[in-house]
Amino acid sequence: PKSEVIMGVSTDWKTPKGEESRTEKINLRISKGEVQKIQDCAEQLGVSRTDAIMQGIDLLKEELEKQ
């Protein structure tokens, strides 16, 4: 599988078995501070920035479903 390191986070481009392939792209404008927050979370969790963002979205979705 193709792998590379982006800002200190190793990214494995092979989709894990049983998970949906990530084929869609979204472009966002965010501040340098927001990028750093995402990077810090990704490093602490030991995941990619995309995975860190998705974990945050999952947490938000859980909170919204409780309401």
PDB file of N, CA and C in Angstrom:
ATOM      1  N   PRO A   1       0.824  -1.201   0.000  1.00  0.00           N
ATOM      2  CA  PRO A   1       0.000   0.000   0.000  1.00  0.00           C
ATOM      3  C   PRO A   1       0.861   1.255   0.000  1.00  0.00           C
ATOM      4  N   LYS A   2       0.357   2.292  -0.632  1.00  0.00           N
ATOM      5  CA  LYS A   2       1.079   3.561  -0.699  1.00  0.00           C
ATOM      6  C   LYS A   2       0.934   4.285   0.635  1.00  0.00           C
ATOM      7  N   SER A   3       2.044   4.683   1.229  1.00  0.00           N
ATOM      8  CA  SER A   3       2.036   5.413   2.491  1.00  0.00           C
ATOM      9  C   SER A   3       2.923   6.628   2.362  1.00  0.00           C
ATOM     10  N   GLU A   4       2.601   7.657   3.119  1.00  0.00           N
ATOM     11  CA  GLU A   4       3.475   8.818   3.203  1.00  0.00           C
ATOM     12  C   GLU A   4       3.262   9.476   4.547  1.00  0.00           C
ATOM     13  N   VAL A   5       4.167  10.369   4.894  1.00  0.00           N
ATOM     14  CA  VAL A   5       4.054  11.083   6.162  1.00  0.00           C
ATOM     15  C   VAL A   5       3.697  12.519   5.862  1.00  0.00           C
ATOM     16  N   ILE A   6       2.595  12.988   6.448  1.00  0.00           N
ATOM     17  CA  ILE A   6       2.134  14.351   6.269  1.00  0.00           C
ATOM     18  C   ILE A   6       2.144  15.015   7.644  1.00  0.00           C
ATOM     19  N   MET A   7       2.959  16.038   7.795  1.00  0.00           N
ATOM     20  CA  MET A   7       3.075  16.788   9.050  1.00  0.00           C
ATOM     21  C   MET A   7       3.243  15.851  10.248  1.00  0.00           C
ATOM     22  N   GLY A   8       4.090  14.836  10.102  1.00  0.00           N
ATOM     23  CA  GLY A   8       4.397  13.947  11.206  1.00  0.00           C
ATOM     24  C   GLY A   8       3.403  12.823  11.428  1.00  0.00           C
ATOM     25  N   VAL A   9       2.349  12.748  10.611  1.00  0.00           N
ATOM     26  CA  VAL A   9       1.353  11.694  10.766  1.00  0.00           C
ATOM     27  C   VAL A   9       1.462  10.756   9.575  1.00  0.00           C
ATOM     28  N   SER A  10       1.693   9.479   9.846  1.00  0.00           N
ATOM     29  CA  SER A  10       1.784   8.495   8.776  1.00  0.00           C
ATOM     30  C   SER A  10       0.390   8.234   8.220  1.00  0.00           C
ATOM     31  N   THR A  11       0.291   8.231   6.909  1.00  0.00           N
ATOM     32  CA  THR A  11      -0.995   8.024   6.258  1.00  0.00           C
ATOM     33  C   THR A  11      -0.907   6.796   5.374  1.00  0.00           C
ATOM     34  N   ASP A  12      -1.706   5.790   5.696  1.00  0.00           N
ATOM     35  CA  ASP A  12      -1.767   4.576   4.894  1.00  0.00           C
ATOM     36  C   ASP A  12      -2.956   4.718   3.958  1.00  0.00           C
ATOM     37  N   TRP A  13      -2.696   4.693   2.648  1.00  0.00           N
ATOM     38  CA  TRP A  13      -3.736   4.969   1.666  1.00  0.00           C
ATOM     39  C   TRP A  13      -4.617   3.762   1.375  1.00  0.00           C
ATOM     40  N   LYS A  14      -4.330   2.612   1.948  1.00  0.00           N
ATOM     41  CA  LYS A  14      -5.157   1.433   1.731  1.00  0.00           C
ATOM     42  C   LYS A  14      -6.333   1.470   2.707  1.00  0.00           C
ATOM     43  N   THR A  15      -7.537   1.295   2.190  1.00  0.00           N
ATOM     44  CA  THR A  15      -8.728   1.299   3.026  1.00  0.00           C
ATOM     45  C   THR A  15      -8.769   0.019   3.849  1.00  0.00           C
ATOM     46  N   PRO A  16      -8.916   0.150   5.179  1.00  0.00           N
ATOM     47  CA  PRO A  16      -9.006  -1.060   6.004  1.00  0.00           C
ATOM     48  C   PRO A  16     -10.201  -1.918   5.592  1.00  0.00           C
ATOM     49  N   LYS A  17     -10.034  -3.221   5.689  1.00  0.00           N
ATOM     50  CA  LYS A  17     -11.083  -4.160   5.304  1.00  0.00           C
ATOM     51  C   LYS A  17     -12.350  -3.880   6.108  1.00  0.00           C
ATOM     52  N   GLY A  18     -13.474  -3.826   5.418  1.00  0.00           N
ATOM     53  CA  GLY A  18     -14.749  -3.595   6.079  1.00  0.00           C
ATOM     54  C   GLY A  18     -15.135  -2.129   6.204  1.00  0.00           C
ATOM     55  N   GLU A  19     -14.253  -1.215   5.819  1.00  0.00           N
ATOM     56  CA  GLU A  19     -14.571   0.206   5.887  1.00  0.00           C
ATOM     57  C   GLU A  19     -14.860   0.743   4.496  1.00  0.00           C
ATOM     58  N   GLU A  20     -15.667   1.776   4.452  1.00  0.00           N
ATOM     59  CA  GLU A  20     -16.015   2.406   3.183  1.00  0.00           C
ATOM     60  C   GLU A  20     -14.823   3.191   2.644  1.00  0.00           C
ATOM     61  N   SER A  21     -14.590   3.064   1.344  1.00  0.00           N
ATOM     62  CA  SER A  21     -13.490   3.773   0.701  1.00  0.00           C
ATOM     63  C   SER A  21     -13.775   5.275   0.689  1.00  0.00           C
ATOM     64  N   ARG A  22     -12.764   6.071   0.968  1.00  0.00           N
ATOM     65  CA  ARG A  22     -12.915   7.533   0.957  1.00  0.00           C
ATOM     66  C   ARG A  22     -12.548   8.057  -0.419  1.00  0.00           C
ATOM     67  N   THR A  23     -13.571   8.290  -1.218  1.00  0.00           N
ATOM     68  CA  THR A  23     -13.353   8.748  -2.594  1.00  0.00           C
ATOM     69  C   THR A  23     -13.759  10.197  -2.799  1.00  0.00           C
ATOM     70  N   GLU A  24     -14.469  10.771  -1.845  1.00  0.00           N
ATOM     71  CA  GLU A  24     -14.976  12.135  -1.993  1.00  0.00           C
ATOM     72  C   GLU A  24     -13.995  13.128  -1.388  1.00  0.00           C
ATOM     73  N   LYS A  25     -14.010  14.348  -1.928  1.00  0.00           N
ATOM     74  CA  LYS A  25     -13.158  15.419  -1.414  1.00  0.00           C
ATOM     75  C   LYS A  25     -14.026  16.607  -1.034  1.00  0.00           C
ATOM     76  N   ILE A  26     -13.559  17.345  -0.043  1.00  0.00           N
ATOM     77  CA  ILE A  26     -14.219  18.581   0.363  1.00  0.00           C
ATOM     78  C   ILE A  26     -13.114  19.601   0.638  1.00  0.00           C
ATOM     79  N   ASN A  27     -13.297  20.796   0.144  1.00  0.00           N
ATOM     80  CA  ASN A  27     -12.314  21.860   0.362  1.00  0.00           C
ATOM     81  C   ASN A  27     -12.868  22.838   1.381  1.00  0.00           C
ATOM     82  N   LEU A  28     -12.060  23.157   2.375  1.00  0.00           N
ATOM     83  CA  LEU A  28     -12.467  24.070   3.441  1.00  0.00           C
ATOM     84  C   LEU A  28     -11.436  25.175   3.599  1.00  0.00           C
ATOM     85  N   ARG A  29     -11.895  26.338   3.953  1.00  0.00           N
ATOM     86  CA  ARG A  29     -10.988  27.416   4.332  1.00  0.00           C
ATOM     87  C   ARG A  29     -11.004  27.480   5.847  1.00  0.00           C
ATOM     88  N   ILE A  30      -9.845  27.238   6.450  1.00  0.00           N
ATOM     89  CA  ILE A  30      -9.737  27.301   7.901  1.00  0.00           C
ATOM     90  C   ILE A  30      -8.468  28.059   8.266  1.00  0.00           C
ATOM     91  N   SER A  31      -8.447  28.558   9.486  1.00  0.00           N
ATOM     92  CA  SER A  31      -7.305  29.351   9.938  1.00  0.00           C
ATOM     93  C   SER A  31      -6.120  28.456  10.285  1.00  0.00           C
ATOM     94  N   LYS A  32      -4.950  29.074  10.418  1.00  0.00           N
ATOM     95  CA  LYS A  32      -3.753  28.331  10.830  1.00  0.00           C
ATOM     96  C   LYS A  32      -3.958  27.713  12.207  1.00  0.00           C
ATOM     97  N   GLY A  33      -4.642  28.436  13.076  1.00  0.00           N
ATOM     98  CA  GLY A  33      -4.917  27.922  14.419  1.00  0.00           C
ATOM     99  C   GLY A  33      -5.805  26.689  14.384  1.00  0.00           C
ATOM    100  N   GLU A  34      -6.796  26.700  13.489  1.00  0.00           N
ATOM    101  CA  GLU A  34      -7.684  25.542  13.359  1.00  0.00           C
ATOM    102  C   GLU A  34      -6.935  24.340  12.789  1.00  0.00           C
ATOM    103  N   VAL A  35      -6.046  24.595  11.830  1.00  0.00           N
ATOM    104  CA  VAL A  35      -5.221  23.514  11.282  1.00  0.00           C
ATOM    105  C   VAL A  35      -4.374  22.910  12.393  1.00  0.00           C
ATOM    106  N   GLN A  36      -3.806  23.762  13.238  1.00  0.00           N
ATOM    107  CA  GLN A  36      -2.965  23.273  14.330  1.00  0.00           C
ATOM    108  C   GLN A  36      -3.771  22.447  15.325  1.00  0.00           C
ATOM    109  N   LYS A  37      -5.003  22.862  15.617  1.00  0.00           N
ATOM    110  CA  LYS A  37      -5.860  22.087  16.519  1.00  0.00           C
ATOM    111  C   LYS A  37      -6.105  20.688  15.959  1.00  0.00           C
ATOM    112  N   ILE A  38      -6.402  20.621  14.670  1.00  0.00           N
ATOM    113  CA  ILE A  38      -6.635  19.329  14.015  1.00  0.00           C
ATOM    114  C   ILE A  38      -5.368  18.485  14.080  1.00  0.00           C
ATOM    115  N   GLN A  39      -4.238  19.093  13.771  1.00  0.00           N
ATOM    116  CA  GLN A  39      -2.959  18.373  13.788  1.00  0.00           C
ATOM    117  C   GLN A  39      -2.639  17.861  15.184  1.00  0.00           C
ATOM    118  N   ASP A  40      -2.841  18.708  16.187  1.00  0.00           N
ATOM    119  CA  ASP A  40      -2.567  18.299  17.569  1.00  0.00           C
ATOM    120  C   ASP A  40      -3.431  17.106  17.967  1.00  0.00           C
ATOM    121  N   CYS A  41      -4.710  17.168  17.632  1.00  0.00           N
ATOM    122  CA  CYS A  41      -5.612  16.055  17.948  1.00  0.00           C
ATOM    123  C   CYS A  41      -5.177  14.783  17.230  1.00  0.00           C
ATOM    124  N   ALA A  42      -4.846  14.896  15.956  1.00  0.00           N
ATOM    125  CA  ALA A  42      -4.425  13.734  15.172  1.00  0.00           C
ATOM    126  C   ALA A  42      -3.180  13.098  15.783  1.00  0.00           C
ATOM    127  N   GLU A  43      -2.213  13.921  16.173  1.00  0.00           N
ATOM    128  CA  GLU A  43      -0.980  13.392  16.764  1.00  0.00           C
ATOM    129  C   GLU A  43      -1.253  12.698  18.095  1.00  0.00           C
ATOM    130  N   GLN A  44      -2.085  13.311  18.936  1.00  0.00           N
ATOM    131  CA  GLN A  44      -2.392  12.717  20.237  1.00  0.00           C
ATOM    132  C   GLN A  44      -3.150  11.398  20.085  1.00  0.00           C
ATOM    133  N   LEU A  45      -4.006  11.321  19.077  1.00  0.00           N
ATOM    134  CA  LEU A  45      -4.787  10.100  18.841  1.00  0.00           C
ATOM    135  C   LEU A  45      -4.017   9.064  18.026  1.00  0.00           C
ATOM    136  N   GLY A  46      -2.953   9.496  17.370  1.00  0.00           N
ATOM    137  CA  GLY A  46      -2.186   8.587  16.525  1.00  0.00           C
ATOM    138  C   GLY A  46      -2.923   8.207  15.251  1.00  0.00           C
ATOM    139  N   VAL A  47      -3.693   9.170  14.715  1.00  0.00           N
ATOM    140  CA  VAL A  47      -4.467   8.934  13.494  1.00  0.00           C
ATOM    141  C   VAL A  47      -4.189  10.049  12.493  1.00  0.00           C
ATOM    142  N   SER A  48      -4.737   9.900  11.300  1.00  0.00           N
ATOM    143  CA  SER A  48      -4.593  10.946  10.290  1.00  0.00           C
ATOM    144  C   SER A  48      -5.469  12.141  10.662  1.00  0.00           C
ATOM    145  N   ARG A  49      -5.222  13.256  10.024  1.00  0.00           N
ATOM    146  CA  ARG A  49      -6.061  14.437  10.263  1.00  0.00           C
ATOM    147  C   ARG A  49      -7.502  14.158   9.847  1.00  0.00           C
ATOM    148  N   THR A  50      -7.682  13.437   8.747  1.00  0.00           N
ATOM    149  CA  THR A  50      -9.041  13.093   8.310  1.00  0.00           C
ATOM    150  C   THR A  50      -9.748  12.263   9.369  1.00  0.00           C
ATOM    151  N   ASP A  51      -9.049  11.262   9.914  1.00  0.00           N
ATOM    152  CA  ASP A  51      -9.660  10.429  10.948  1.00  0.00           C
ATOM    153  C   ASP A  51      -9.977  11.238  12.203  1.00  0.00           C
ATOM    154  N   ALA A  52      -9.110  12.172  12.566  1.00  0.00           N
ATOM    155  CA  ALA A  52      -9.361  13.026  13.731  1.00  0.00           C
ATOM    156  C   ALA A  52     -10.617  13.873  13.508  1.00  0.00           C
ATOM    157  N   ILE A  53     -10.743  14.436  12.321  1.00  0.00           N
ATOM    158  CA  ILE A  53     -11.929  15.239  11.990  1.00  0.00           C
ATOM    159  C   ILE A  53     -13.181  14.369  12.050  1.00  0.00           C
ATOM    160  N   MET A  54     -13.105  13.165  11.472  1.00  0.00           N
ATOM    161  CA  MET A  54     -14.273  12.276  11.457  1.00  0.00           C
ATOM    162  C   MET A  54     -14.661  11.837  12.869  1.00  0.00           C
ATOM    163  N   GLN A  55     -13.684  11.617  13.735  1.00  0.00           N
ATOM    164  CA  GLN A  55     -14.001  11.271  15.118  1.00  0.00           C
ATOM    165  C   GLN A  55     -14.715  12.432  15.807  1.00  0.00           C
ATOM    166  N   GLY A  56     -14.284  13.658  15.525  1.00  0.00           N
ATOM    167  CA  GLY A  56     -14.955  14.835  16.074  1.00  0.00           C
ATOM    168  C   GLY A  56     -16.375  14.971  15.559  1.00  0.00           C
ATOM    169  N   ILE A  57     -16.590  14.703  14.289  1.00  0.00           N
ATOM    170  CA  ILE A  57     -17.930  14.766  13.706  1.00  0.00           C
ATOM    171  C   ILE A  57     -18.821  13.694  14.329  1.00  0.00           C
ATOM    172  N   ASP A  58     -18.263  12.502  14.537  1.00  0.00           N
ATOM    173  CA  ASP A  58     -19.031  11.429  15.172  1.00  0.00           C
ATOM    174  C   ASP A  58     -19.464  11.827  16.581  1.00  0.00           C
ATOM    175  N   LEU A  59     -18.568  12.474  17.339  1.00  0.00           N
ATOM    176  CA  LEU A  59     -18.921  12.944  18.678  1.00  0.00           C
ATOM    177  C   LEU A  59     -20.031  13.991  18.628  1.00  0.00           C
ATOM    178  N   LEU A  60     -19.925  14.918  17.684  1.00  0.00           N
ATOM    179  CA  LEU A  60     -20.942  15.948  17.523  1.00  0.00           C
ATOM    180  C   LEU A  60     -22.284  15.331  17.159  1.00  0.00           C
ATOM    181  N   LYS A  61     -22.268  14.361  16.257  1.00  0.00           N
ATOM    182  CA  LYS A  61     -23.502  13.691  15.831  1.00  0.00           C
ATOM    183  C   LYS A  61     -24.159  12.983  17.019  1.00  0.00           C
ATOM    184  N   GLU A  62     -23.360  12.310  17.843  1.00  0.00           N
ATOM    185  CA  GLU A  62     -23.896  11.645  19.040  1.00  0.00           C
ATOM    186  C   GLU A  62     -24.577  12.647  19.966  1.00  0.00           C
ATOM    187  N   GLU A  63     -23.944  13.804  20.170  1.00  0.00           N
ATOM    188  CA  GLU A  63     -24.525  14.836  21.023  1.00  0.00           C
ATOM    189  C   GLU A  63     -25.836  15.352  20.452  1.00  0.00           C
ATOM    190  N   LEU A  64     -25.892  15.564  19.158  1.00  0.00           N
ATOM    191  CA  LEU A  64     -27.115  16.062  18.520  1.00  0.00           C
ATOM    192  C   LEU A  64     -28.241  15.039  18.605  1.00  0.00           C
ATOM    193  N   GLU A  65     -27.901  13.758  18.511  1.00  0.00           N
ATOM    194  CA  GLU A  65     -28.919  12.713  18.583  1.00  0.00           C
ATOM    195  C   GLU A  65     -29.490  12.572  19.985  1.00  0.00           C
ATOM    196  N   LYS A  66     -28.752  13.009  21.012  1.00  0.00           N
ATOM    197  CA  LYS A  66     -29.230  12.955  22.401  1.00  0.00           C
ATOM    198  C   LYS A  66     -30.308  14.002  22.665  1.00  0.00           C
ATOM    199  N   GLN A  67     -30.316  15.053  21.855  1.00  0.00           N
ATOM    200  CA  GLN A  67     -31.247  16.180  22.080  1.00  0.00           C
ATOM    201  C   GLN A  67     -32.646  15.849  21.643  1.00  0.00           C
TER     202      GLN A  67
END
